[in-house]
mmCIF file of C-alpha atoms and ligand atoms in Angstrom:
data_model
loop_
_atom_site.group_PDB
_atom_site.id
_atom_site.type_symbol
_atom_site.label_atom_id
_atom_site.label_comp_id
_atom_site.label_asym_id
_atom_site.label_seq_id
_atom_site.Cartn_x
_atom_site.Cartn_y
_atom_site.Cartn_z
ATOM 1 C CA LYS W 1 -5.706 15.828 -30.746
ATOM 2 C CA ALA W 2 -4.518 14.194 -26.706
ATOM 3 C CA PRO W 3 -7.058 11.943 -26.234
ATOM 4 C CA THR W 4 -9.246 12.707 -22.969
ATOM 5 C CA ALA W 5 -10.424 9.572 -22.009
ATOM 6 C CA GLN W 6 -8.435 5.816 -20.925
ATOM 7 C CA THR W 7 -8.719 2.516 -22.636
ATOM 8 C CA ASP W 8 -9.567 -0.880 -22.091
ATOM 9 C CA PRO W 9 -7.127 -1.928 -20.294
ATOM 10 C CA PRO W 10 -5.646 2.065 -19.524
ATOM 11 C CA SER W 11 -3.203 3.041 -22.063
ATOM 12 C CA VAL W 12 -3.386 6.956 -22.200
ATOM 13 C CA LEU W 13 -0.570 8.758 -19.438
ATOM 14 C CA ILE W 14 -2.516 10.650 -16.153
ATOM 15 C CA SER W 15 -0.395 13.114 -17.053
ATOM 16 C CA GLN W 16 -2.568 13.257 -20.605
ATOM 17 C CA LEU W 17 -5.786 13.347 -18.815
ATOM 18 C CA PHE W 18 -4.947 15.760 -16.849
ATOM 19 C CA PRO W 19 -3.291 18.565 -18.003
ATOM 20 C CA ASN W 20 -1.272 21.416 -15.432
ATOM 21 C CA LYS W 21 -1.049 18.411 -13.218
ATOM 22 C CA THR W 22 -4.895 19.091 -12.660
ATOM 23 C CA TYR W 23 -5.462 16.039 -11.255
ATOM 24 C CA PRO W 24 -8.442 15.443 -8.825
ATOM 25 C CA LYS W 25 -7.881 16.243 -5.078
ATOM 26 C CA GLY W 26 -8.854 13.201 -2.452
ATOM 27 C CA GLU W 27 -12.211 12.506 -0.582
ATOM 28 C CA GLU W 28 -11.342 15.906 1.629
ATOM 29 C CA VAL W 29 -12.809 15.408 5.054
ATOM 30 C CA GLU W 30 -12.919 18.232 7.949
ATOM 31 C CA TYR W 31 -11.684 17.791 11.366
ATOM 32 C CA LYS W 32 -13.302 16.605 14.415
ATOM 33 C CA ASP W 33 -14.087 19.048 17.475
ATOM 34 C CA ASP W 34 -11.320 20.938 18.475
ATOM 35 C CA ASN W 35 -9.433 21.050 15.345
ATOM 36 C CA ARG W 36 -11.738 21.889 13.729
ATOM 37 C CA TRP W 37 -11.066 25.105 13.339
ATOM 38 C CA ARG W 38 -8.080 24.598 11.280
ATOM 39 C CA THR W 39 -10.513 24.190 8.071
ATOM 40 C CA THR W 40 -11.535 28.384 7.762
ATOM 41 C CA SER W 41 -7.363 29.813 9.968
ATOM 42 C CA GLU W 42 -5.734 31.669 7.263
ATOM 43 C CA GLU W 43 -2.694 30.428 9.181
ATOM 44 C CA LYS W 44 -3.253 27.192 8.236
ATOM 45 C CA ARG W 45 -4.853 27.897 4.508
ATOM 46 C CA HIS W 46 -1.617 29.983 4.030
ATOM 47 C CA LEU W 47 0.339 26.902 5.492
ATOM 48 C CA ASP W 48 -1.648 24.708 3.038
ATOM 49 C CA ASN W 49 -0.596 26.960 -0.243
ATOM 50 C CA LEU W 50 2.813 26.853 0.605
ATOM 51 C CA SER W 51 5.234 25.783 -1.888
ATOM 52 C CA MET W 52 6.998 23.962 0.329
ATOM 53 C CA HIS W 53 4.084 22.646 1.029
ATOM 54 C CA ASN W 54 1.731 21.784 -2.343
ATOM 55 C CA ASP W 55 4.589 20.858 -4.976
ATOM 56 C CA PHE W 56 3.731 16.915 -3.125
ATOM 57 C CA LEU W 57 0.016 17.137 -3.509
ATOM 58 C CA PRO W 58 -0.217 17.213 -6.805
ATOM 59 C CA ASP W 59 1.843 13.987 -7.297
ATOM 60 C CA TYR W 60 0.114 12.427 -4.401
ATOM 61 C CA ARG W 61 -3.048 12.918 -6.347
ATOM 62 C CA HIS W 62 -1.044 12.167 -9.698
ATOM 63 C CA ALA W 63 -0.183 8.264 -7.654
ATOM 64 C CA ALA W 64 -3.606 7.734 -6.616
ATOM 65 C CA GLU W 65 -5.745 8.130 -9.838
ATOM 66 C CA THR W 66 -3.052 6.182 -11.184
ATOM 67 C CA HIS W 67 -4.347 4.177 -8.372
ATOM 68 C CA ARG W 68 -7.963 3.623 -9.138
ATOM 69 C CA GLN W 69 -7.791 3.740 -12.920
ATOM 70 C CA VAL W 70 -5.473 0.613 -12.920
ATOM 71 C CA ARG W 71 -7.649 -0.889 -9.553
ATOM 72 C CA GLN W 72 -10.601 -0.951 -11.685
ATOM 73 C CA TRP W 73 -9.785 -2.103 -14.310
ATOM 74 C CA ALA W 74 -8.237 -5.346 -11.842
ATOM 75 C CA GLN W 75 -11.604 -5.834 -9.871
ATOM 76 C CA LYS W 76 -12.967 -5.692 -13.377
ATOM 77 C CA ASN W 77 -10.719 -8.121 -14.871
ATOM 78 C CA ILE W 78 -9.403 -10.199 -12.250
ATOM 79 C CA LYS W 79 -10.972 -14.292 -12.595
ATOM 80 C CA PRO W 80 -10.557 -17.323 -11.303
ATOM 81 C CA GLY W 81 -8.175 -19.212 -13.260
ATOM 82 C CA GLN W 82 -5.742 -16.782 -14.209
ATOM 83 C CA THR W 83 -1.751 -17.393 -12.892
ATOM 84 C CA LEU W 84 -0.799 -14.765 -9.642
ATOM 85 C CA THR W 85 2.022 -14.284 -12.620
ATOM 86 C CA GLU W 86 -0.779 -12.700 -14.744
ATOM 87 C CA ILE W 87 -2.571 -10.620 -12.868
ATOM 88 C CA ALA W 88 0.789 -8.834 -10.725
ATOM 89 C CA ASN W 89 2.416 -8.576 -14.485
ATOM 90 C CA GLY W 90 -1.007 -7.413 -15.836
ATOM 91 C CA ILE W 91 -1.209 -3.957 -12.776
ATOM 92 C CA GLU W 92 2.019 -3.312 -13.265
ATOM 93 C CA ASP W 93 2.585 -3.001 -16.652
ATOM 94 C CA SER W 94 -0.753 -1.058 -16.140
ATOM 95 C CA VAL W 95 0.409 1.177 -13.620
ATOM 96 C CA ARG W 96 3.801 2.068 -15.439
ATOM 97 C CA ARG W 97 2.157 3.218 -18.691
ATOM 98 C CA LEU W 98 -0.314 5.250 -17.201
ATOM 99 C CA VAL W 99 1.983 7.045 -14.626
ATOM 100 C CA GLY W 100 4.781 7.891 -16.898
ATOM 101 C CA HIS W 101 8.293 5.309 -17.617
ATOM 102 C CA ASP W 102 9.253 3.228 -15.126
ATOM 103 C CA GLY W 103 13.378 3.951 -12.706
ATOM 104 C CA LEU W 104 15.119 6.674 -13.485
ATOM 105 C CA ALA W 105 14.844 9.550 -15.793
ATOM 106 C CA GLU W 106 18.739 10.307 -16.503
ATOM 107 C CA GLY W 107 20.858 11.845 -13.535
ATOM 108 C CA ASP W 108 17.662 12.418 -11.654
ATOM 109 C CA ALA W 109 15.117 10.744 -8.652
ATOM 110 C CA ILE W 110 13.718 8.245 -10.064
ATOM 111 C CA VAL W 111 10.417 9.850 -11.076
ATOM 112 C CA ALA W 112 7.460 7.244 -10.882
ATOM 113 C CA GLY W 113 6.493 3.517 -10.992
ATOM 114 C CA MET W 114 5.290 0.936 -8.630
ATOM 115 C CA GLY W 115 5.887 2.053 -5.160
ATOM 116 C CA PHE W 116 6.588 -1.376 -3.913
ATOM 117 C CA PRO W 117 5.577 -4.835 -5.201
ATOM 118 C CA THR W 118 2.117 -5.801 -5.989
ATOM 119 C CA GLY W 119 0.450 -8.099 -3.472
ATOM 120 C CA LEU W 120 -1.857 -11.148 -4.082
ATOM 121 C CA ASN W 121 -2.213 -12.541 -0.901
ATOM 122 C CA LEU W 122 -4.850 -15.772 -0.487
ATOM 123 C CA ASP W 123 -6.499 -16.925 2.226
ATOM 124 C CA HIS W 124 -4.738 -17.231 5.000
ATOM 125 C CA ILE W 125 -1.575 -15.305 3.743
ATOM 126 C CA ALA W 126 -2.734 -11.365 5.023
ATOM 127 C CA ALA W 127 0.578 -9.498 2.817
ATOM 128 C CA HIS W 128 3.898 -9.408 1.127
ATOM 129 C CA TYR W 129 2.917 -12.216 -1.241
ATOM 130 C CA SER W 130 4.163 -11.376 -4.568
ATOM 131 C CA PRO W 131 4.652 -14.525 -7.151
ATOM 132 C CA ASN W 132 8.672 -14.956 -7.678
ATOM 133 C CA ALA W 133 9.487 -15.972 -11.215
ATOM 134 C CA GLY W 134 8.147 -19.991 -12.290
ATOM 135 C CA ASN W 135 5.797 -18.997 -9.936
ATOM 136 C CA LYS W 136 2.246 -21.122 -10.949
ATOM 137 C CA THR W 137 -0.161 -20.492 -8.518
ATOM 138 C CA VAL W 138 -3.731 -20.519 -9.950
ATOM 139 C CA LEU W 139 -6.520 -17.737 -8.997
ATOM 140 C CA GLN W 140 -9.377 -20.119 -7.547
ATOM 141 C CA GLN W 141 -13.017 -19.176 -7.155
ATOM 142 C CA SER W 142 -12.488 -20.269 -3.818
ATOM 143 C CA ASN W 143 -9.888 -18.131 -2.782
ATOM 144 C CA VAL W 144 -9.863 -14.643 -0.332
ATOM 145 C CA MET W 145 -6.950 -12.172 -2.471
ATOM 146 C CA LYS W 146 -5.606 -9.082 -0.865
ATOM 147 C CA VAL W 147 -4.747 -6.814 -3.831
ATOM 148 C CA ASP W 148 -1.472 -4.455 -2.291
ATOM 149 C CA ILE W 149 -1.154 -2.148 -4.983
ATOM 150 C CA GLY W 150 1.960 0.416 -4.484
ATOM 151 C CA VAL W 151 2.646 3.649 -6.714
ATOM 152 C CA HIS W 152 4.623 6.516 -6.714
ATOM 153 C CA VAL W 153 5.428 9.734 -8.193
ATOM 154 C CA ASN W 154 8.749 11.598 -7.163
ATOM 155 C CA GLY W 155 8.416 8.943 -4.406
ATOM 156 C CA ARG W 156 5.075 9.923 -2.851
ATOM 157 C CA ILE W 157 4.005 6.952 -1.631
ATOM 158 C CA VAL W 158 -0.070 5.962 -2.867
ATOM 159 C CA ASP W 159 -0.280 2.321 -0.667
ATOM 160 C CA SER W 160 -3.947 0.987 -1.076
ATOM 161 C CA ALA W 161 -5.526 -2.392 -1.188
ATOM 162 C CA PHE W 162 -8.912 -4.286 -1.240
ATOM 163 C CA THR W 163 -9.831 -7.498 -1.605
ATOM 164 C CA VAL W 164 -10.988 -9.518 -4.083
ATOM 165 C CA ALA W 165 -13.942 -12.869 -3.335
ATOM 166 C CA PHE W 166 -16.110 -14.816 -5.974
ATOM 167 C CA ASP W 167 -17.458 -16.601 -3.316
ATOM 168 C CA PRO W 168 -20.662 -14.384 -1.550
ATOM 169 C CA MET W 169 -20.360 -16.476 1.737
ATOM 170 C CA TYR W 170 -17.042 -14.291 1.998
ATOM 171 C CA ASP W 171 -19.280 -11.655 2.211
ATOM 172 C CA ASN W 172 -19.722 -10.514 5.612
ATOM 173 C CA LEU W 173 -15.827 -10.591 6.046
ATOM 174 C CA LEU W 174 -15.057 -8.365 3.932
ATOM 175 C CA ALA W 175 -17.467 -6.317 4.890
ATOM 176 C CA ALA W 176 -16.832 -6.186 8.470
ATOM 177 C CA VAL W 177 -12.785 -5.259 7.180
ATOM 178 C CA LYS W 178 -14.332 -2.421 5.062
ATOM 179 C CA ASP W 179 -16.308 -0.928 7.853
ATOM 180 C CA ALA W 180 -13.059 -1.042 10.078
ATOM 181 C CA THR W 181 -10.531 0.757 7.501
ATOM 182 C CA ASN W 182 -13.647 3.921 7.321
ATOM 183 C CA THR W 183 -13.742 3.669 10.791
ATOM 184 C CA GLY W 184 -9.855 4.361 10.877
ATOM 185 C CA VAL W 185 -10.082 6.633 7.913
ATOM 186 C CA ARG W 186 -13.563 8.648 9.694
ATOM 187 C CA GLU W 187 -11.312 8.284 13.249
ATOM 188 C CA ALA W 188 -7.849 10.059 12.445
ATOM 189 C CA GLY W 189 -7.312 12.952 12.532
ATOM 190 C CA ILE W 190 -4.657 15.536 13.984
ATOM 191 C CA ASP W 191 -3.946 14.983 18.074
ATOM 192 C CA VAL W 192 -6.145 11.707 17.546
ATOM 193 C CA ARG W 193 -3.791 9.377 19.846
ATOM 194 C CA LEU W 194 -3.206 5.894 17.622
ATOM 195 C CA GLY W 195 -3.604 3.100 20.651
ATOM 196 C CA GLU W 196 -7.399 4.772 20.395
ATOM 197 C CA LEU W 197 -7.800 4.426 17.038
ATOM 198 C CA GLY W 198 -7.108 1.181 17.482
ATOM 199 C CA GLY W 199 -9.628 0.568 19.941
ATOM 200 C CA TYR W 200 -12.286 1.974 17.658
ATOM 201 C CA ILE W 201 -10.419 -0.351 14.129
ATOM 202 C CA GLN W 202 -11.175 -3.394 16.714
ATOM 203 C CA GLU W 203 -14.224 -2.397 18.287
ATOM 204 C CA THR W 204 -16.239 -2.589 14.859
ATOM 205 C CA MET W 205 -14.571 -5.284 13.067
ATOM 206 C CA GLU W 206 -15.190 -7.853 15.848
ATOM 207 C CA SER W 207 -18.225 -6.800 15.962
ATOM 208 C CA TYR W 208 -19.002 -8.969 12.742
ATOM 209 C CA GLU W 209 -19.104 -12.607 12.024
ATOM 210 C CA CYS W 210 -18.959 -14.804 9.324
ATOM 211 C CA GLU W 211 -19.996 -18.303 7.659
ATOM 212 C CA VAL W 212 -17.374 -20.263 6.023
ATOM 213 C CA ASN W 213 -18.160 -23.789 4.910
ATOM 214 C CA GLY W 214 -21.003 -23.670 6.720
ATOM 215 C CA LYS W 215 -18.864 -22.924 10.433
ATOM 216 C CA THR W 216 -20.036 -19.573 11.712
ATOM 217 C CA TYR W 217 -16.330 -17.699 13.067
ATOM 218 C CA PRO W 218 -15.807 -14.495 14.510
ATOM 219 C CA ILE W 219 -13.838 -11.893 12.952
ATOM 220 C CA LYS W 220 -11.047 -11.115 14.802
ATOM 221 C CA SER W 221 -9.141 -8.131 13.701
ATOM 222 C CA ILE W 222 -5.092 -9.217 13.373
ATOM 223 C CA ARG W 223 -3.473 -7.581 16.122
ATOM 224 C CA ASN W 224 0.211 -7.164 14.880
ATOM 225 C CA LEU W 225 -0.577 -5.429 12.120
ATOM 226 C CA SER W 226 -1.077 -2.502 11.728
ATOM 227 C CA GLY W 227 -1.112 0.880 9.217
ATOM 228 C CA HIS W 228 1.668 3.220 9.317
ATOM 229 C CA THR W 229 2.947 6.323 8.719
ATOM 230 C CA ILE W 230 4.714 7.014 4.510
ATOM 231 C CA LEU W 231 7.163 9.019 4.412
ATOM 232 C CA PRO W 232 9.471 10.432 1.055
ATOM 233 C CA TYR W 233 10.753 6.644 -1.208
ATOM 234 C CA SER W 234 9.864 4.864 2.540
ATOM 235 C CA ILE W 235 7.046 2.854 2.389
ATOM 236 C CA HIS W 236 7.153 2.164 6.667
ATOM 237 C CA GLY W 237 7.308 5.887 8.569
ATOM 238 C CA THR W 238 7.922 5.719 12.616
ATOM 239 C CA LYS W 239 4.569 5.546 13.645
ATOM 240 C CA SER W 240 2.366 2.571 13.536
ATOM 241 C CA VAL W 241 -1.405 2.415 14.151
ATOM 242 C CA PRO W 242 -2.312 -0.568 15.876
ATOM 243 C CA ILE W 243 -6.070 -2.422 14.774
ATOM 244 C CA VAL W 244 -6.702 -3.474 17.999
ATOM 245 C CA GLY W 245 -6.979 -1.930 21.353
ATOM 246 C CA GLY W 246 -5.475 -1.499 24.501
ATOM 247 C CA THR W 247 -1.894 -0.843 23.134
ATOM 248 C CA GLY W 248 -1.618 1.835 25.689
ATOM 249 C CA ASP W 249 -0.430 3.742 22.248
ATOM 250 C CA MET W 250 -0.389 7.565 23.247
ATOM 251 C CA THR W 251 1.096 9.051 20.331
ATOM 252 C CA LYS W 252 -0.315 11.309 18.569
ATOM 253 C CA MET W 253 -1.278 11.613 15.105
ATOM 254 C CA GLU W 254 0.204 14.931 13.602
ATOM 255 C CA GLU W 255 0.067 17.887 11.037
ATOM 256 C CA GLY W 256 1.523 16.729 7.616
ATOM 257 C CA ASP W 257 2.099 13.123 8.989
ATOM 258 C CA VAL W 258 0.859 10.606 6.207
ATOM 259 C CA PHE W 259 -0.616 7.410 6.771
ATOM 260 C CA ALA W 260 -1.581 3.913 5.417
ATOM 261 C CA ILE W 261 -5.076 2.825 7.730
ATOM 262 C CA GLU W 262 -4.950 -0.190 7.169
ATOM 263 C CA THR W 263 -6.912 -3.045 8.644
ATOM 264 C CA PHE W 264 -6.786 -7.054 8.041
ATOM 265 C CA GLY W 265 -9.520 -9.362 9.901
ATOM 266 C CA SER W 266 -9.349 -13.319 9.890
ATOM 267 C CA THR W 267 -10.779 -16.299 10.525
ATOM 268 C CA GLY W 268 -7.478 -17.647 12.511
ATOM 269 C CA ASN W 269 -5.617 -16.985 15.392
ATOM 270 C CA GLY W 270 -6.229 -13.387 14.769
ATOM 271 C CA HIS W 271 -1.802 -13.289 14.360
ATOM 272 C CA VAL W 272 0.279 -13.038 11.473
ATOM 273 C CA HIS W 273 3.600 -14.688 10.803
ATOM 274 C CA ASP W 274 6.344 -14.333 9.067
ATOM 275 C CA GLU W 275 6.874 -17.835 6.182
ATOM 276 C CA GLY W 276 7.396 -19.341 3.182
ATOM 277 C CA GLU W 277 9.291 -17.758 0.158
ATOM 278 C CA VAL W 278 10.738 -13.688 0.403
ATOM 279 C CA SER W 279 9.785 -11.656 -2.547
ATOM 280 C CA HIS W 280 9.639 -8.618 -0.957
ATOM 281 C CA TYR W 281 13.142 -6.488 -0.098
ATOM 282 C CA ALA W 282 13.817 -2.310 -0.046
ATOM 283 C CA LEU W 283 16.568 -1.061 0.516
ATOM 284 C CA ARG W 284 17.593 -0.122 4.551
ATOM 285 C CA THR W 285 17.409 3.794 4.572
ATOM 286 C CA ASP W 286 19.805 3.664 8.225
ATOM 287 C CA ALA W 287 22.424 1.281 5.817
ATOM 288 C CA PRO W 288 25.645 0.730 7.267
ATOM 289 C CA LYS W 289 28.699 1.255 5.419
ATOM 290 C CA VAL W 290 29.843 -2.020 5.097
ATOM 291 C CA ASP W 291 32.618 -3.064 2.721
ATOM 292 C CA LEU W 292 31.269 -6.571 0.318
ATOM 293 C CA ARG W 293 33.161 -8.632 -0.401
ATOM 294 C CA LEU W 294 31.191 -10.772 -3.038
ATOM 295 C CA SER W 295 31.270 -8.677 -5.766
ATOM 296 C CA SER W 296 27.680 -9.974 -7.526
ATOM 297 C CA ALA W 297 26.536 -8.050 -4.068
ATOM 298 C CA LYS W 298 28.559 -4.962 -5.328
ATOM 299 C CA SER W 299 27.089 -4.735 -8.124
ATOM 300 C CA LEU W 300 23.716 -5.497 -7.059
ATOM 301 C CA LEU W 301 23.963 -2.950 -4.779
ATOM 302 C CA ASN W 302 24.415 -0.547 -7.510
ATOM 303 C CA VAL W 303 21.565 -2.418 -9.624
ATOM 304 C CA ILE W 304 19.056 -1.663 -6.458
ATOM 305 C CA LYS W 305 20.281 2.031 -5.331
ATOM 306 C CA LYS W 306 19.619 2.552 -9.710
ATOM 307 C CA ASN W 307 16.446 1.468 -9.493
ATOM 308 C CA PHE W 308 14.973 1.497 -6.663
ATOM 309 C CA SER W 309 17.167 3.423 -3.988
ATOM 310 C CA THR W 310 14.959 2.627 -0.939
ATOM 311 C CA ILE W 311 11.152 2.155 -2.816
ATOM 312 C CA PRO W 312 10.933 -1.354 -1.765
ATOM 313 C CA PHE W 313 11.381 -4.349 -5.053
ATOM 314 C CA CYS W 314 10.989 -8.219 -5.465
ATOM 315 C CA ARG W 315 12.447 -10.704 -7.452
ATOM 316 C CA ARG W 316 10.298 -10.295 -10.613
ATOM 317 C CA TYR W 317 11.641 -6.421 -10.685
ATOM 318 C CA LEU W 318 15.342 -7.782 -10.927
ATOM 319 C CA ASP W 319 14.425 -10.818 -13.800
ATOM 320 C CA ARG W 320 13.148 -7.530 -16.047
ATOM 321 C CA LEU W 321 16.208 -5.529 -15.567
ATOM 322 C CA GLY W 322 17.940 -8.435 -16.695
ATOM 323 C CA GLN W 323 19.741 -9.575 -13.489
ATOM 324 C CA GLU W 324 20.305 -13.291 -13.201
ATOM 325 C CA LYS W 325 21.725 -15.105 -10.156
ATOM 326 C CA TYR W 326 21.192 -12.409 -8.059
ATOM 327 C CA LEU W 327 19.799 -14.902 -5.227
ATOM 328 C CA LEU W 328 23.474 -15.340 -3.253
ATOM 329 C CA GLY W 329 24.027 -11.415 -3.521
ATOM 330 C CA LEU W 330 20.870 -10.400 -2.381
ATOM 331 C CA ASN W 331 20.826 -12.653 0.695
ATOM 332 C CA ASN W 332 25.208 -11.831 1.346
ATOM 333 C CA LEU W 333 22.960 -7.887 1.375
ATOM 334 C CA VAL W 334 19.647 -9.161 4.186
ATOM 335 C CA THR W 335 22.331 -10.249 5.864
ATOM 336 C CA GLN W 336 25.184 -7.897 6.620
ATOM 337 C CA GLY W 337 21.273 -5.464 6.603
ATOM 338 C CA ILE W 338 22.024 -3.813 3.808
ATOM 339 C CA VAL W 339 18.379 -5.237 2.261
ATOM 340 C CA GLU W 340 15.646 -5.475 4.280
ATOM 341 C CA ASP W 341 13.876 -9.084 3.657
ATOM 342 C CA TYR W 342 9.500 -9.030 4.336
ATOM 343 C CA PRO W 343 8.581 -12.277 4.296
ATOM 344 C CA PRO W 344 4.814 -13.612 3.355
ATOM 345 C CA LEU W 345 2.822 -12.534 6.909
ATOM 346 C CA VAL W 346 0.847 -15.313 7.566
ATOM 347 C CA ASP W 347 -2.115 -16.801 9.807
ATOM 348 C CA LYS W 348 -2.523 -20.704 10.424
ATOM 349 C CA LYS W 349 -3.386 -22.446 7.582
ATOM 350 C CA GLY W 350 -7.103 -22.974 6.311
ATOM 351 C CA SER W 351 -7.968 -19.670 7.821
ATOM 352 C CA TYR W 352 -9.328 -16.536 5.617
ATOM 353 C CA THR W 353 -8.010 -12.887 5.898
ATOM 354 C CA ALA W 354 -9.207 -10.011 4.407
ATOM 355 C CA GLN W 355 -7.776 -6.046 3.910
ATOM 356 C CA PHE W 356 -8.487 -3.084 3.098
ATOM 357 C CA GLU W 357 -6.209 0.149 3.539
ATOM 358 C CA HIS W 358 -5.929 3.766 2.523
ATOM 359 C CA THR W 359 -3.680 6.549 2.089
ATOM 360 C CA ILE W 360 -4.144 9.334 4.309
ATOM 361 C CA LEU W 361 -2.867 13.191 3.944
ATOM 362 C CA LEU W 362 -3.147 15.370 7.522
ATOM 363 C CA ARG W 363 -3.075 18.510 5.752
ATOM 364 C CA PRO W 364 -3.323 21.840 7.804
ATOM 365 C CA THR W 365 -6.932 22.310 7.075
ATOM 366 C CA VAL W 366 -8.518 18.785 6.340
ATOM 367 C CA LYS W 367 -7.672 15.446 5.571
ATOM 368 C CA GLU W 368 -7.337 13.703 1.957
ATOM 369 C CA VAL W 369 -7.986 10.292 2.095
ATOM 370 C CA ILE W 370 -6.115 10.456 -1.815
ATOM 371 C CA SER W 371 -6.620 7.301 -2.521
ATOM 372 C CA ARG W 372 -10.661 7.006 -2.070
ATOM 373 C CA GLY W 373 -12.477 6.336 -4.795
ATOM 374 C CA ASP W 374 -16.752 4.674 -6.014
ATOM 375 C CA ASP W 375 -15.013 1.464 -5.750
ATOM 376 C CA TYR W 376 -13.785 1.317 -1.633
HETATM 377 O O1 HZT M 401 4.298 -4.623 7.079
HETATM 378 S S1 HZT M 401 4.293 -3.211 6.867
HETATM 379 O O2 HZT M 401 6.429 -3.301 6.749
HETATM 380 C C1 HZT M 401 5.231 -2.249 8.536
HETATM 381 C C2 HZT M 401 3.061 -2.165 9.023
HETATM 382 C C3 HZT M 401 3.730 -0.787 9.882
HETATM 383 C C4 HZT M 401 5.095 -0.527 10.197
HETATM 384 S S2 HZT M 401 6.005 -1.293 9.178
HETATM 385 N N1 HZT M 401 4.186 -2.970 5.552
HETATM 386 C C5 HZT M 401 5.037 -1.424 4.884
HETATM 387 C C6 HZT M 401 5.027 -2.502 3.653
HETATM 388 C C7 HZT M 401 6.576 -3.526 3.256
HETATM 389 C C8 HZT M 401 6.746 -3.686 2.672
HETATM 390 C C9 HZT M 401 6.556 -3.542 1.378
HETATM 391 F F1 HZT M 401 6.925 -3.713 0.113
HETATM 392 C C10 HZT M 401 4.947 -2.741 1.107
HETATM 393 C C11 HZT M 401 4.792 -1.950 2.562
HETATM 394 C C12 HZT M 401 3.344 -1.869 5.432
HETATM 395 C C13 HZT M 401 2.063 -2.363 4.146
HETATM 396 N N2 HZT M 401 2.750 -3.444 3.294
HETATM 397 C C14 HZT M 401 2.268 -3.786 2.896
HETATM 398 N N3 HZT M 401 1.677 -2.083 2.898
HETATM 399 N N4 HZT M 401 1.435 -2.078 3.680
HETATM 400 MN MN1 MN M 402 -0.457 -1.723 1.857
HETATM 401 MN MN1 MN M 403 0.506 -0.316 4.370
HETATM 402 MN MN1 MN M 404 14.064 -9.312 8.742
#
């Protein structure tokens, strides 16, 4: 008899818990003002149900339910004293068990798995940090850790993140960022200008302050981080959602867009720079046709194309595929512009940063907050 409930740790396939693709919808929100008519428009309802629009909705909802079940288990089980490597493996093994096997279905496009490397970003590190092999870092009681998880089904990527802190002195920092992200989610909509969103987000974020280790800090929106569109098999599309005002970006959100709405608050400079060992990489969608001299680069490129296509990966994903001594070849692919590297993004040492992120679909009739859960 097929199981009807998830285990702890999670092990039951989501597709078994929700047979015939009846995955739960995300939070459906009516568009505002000039676009409210869409809710009942026959034309838009028809468009919403067209197969070309509808075939990917179950994939997004499948990925989102996987994301919720894994993150809610992670929120319960992440504790000081665990290594980042244990935490990353626990999350990734759970995603792979729930969403079906990782990697290639023979000859098919890559079926389902991690949408990008699990971000485990401590304190002043805001994003794009995942432990590489041999990393011995142990999570501390005093850490503020941003957990950024990606799940994809047939290339439909759900990108959602939350922040873990054990010390209640960080409560206001986390509250500020959760509120700012919800402001971004609430104000997003068809025809909304991206620059306008940035202003609302910053206004919410910077209305908070926090007291950390006896010192009071205003909470700053990190001005050079942003939300972004998501395309099939491509985690960053063409549009960015600023999280500060004054960018003057008049670009509008459009029907059919998929956005990751993410905001970052900081007690530091409110600005990040690239620093530290790289873990995150991705095959560029516009990779140049270059004849590679280095045979290790050539064979590594084939492994990347076969196992990830343009989905971002990290060194641990190459390790688990049995790749060895790949660093020279990998760096060669980066130098040649075939693979993009994503170094850790850090604010100043000693500062604390927090993040919350949701993926939203601007459907013809409603805005669907696909990654919404009762946790955040
Ligand atoms: O900073 S981004 O490169 C970006 C922001 C705006 C336009 S592109 N980035 C996309 C990305 C890059 C590499 C990854 F492995 C995963 C995602 C945002 C992000 N990182 C994590 N979650 N969301
Ligand atoms: Mn993310
Ligand atoms: Mn993102
Ligand atoms: Mn680069």
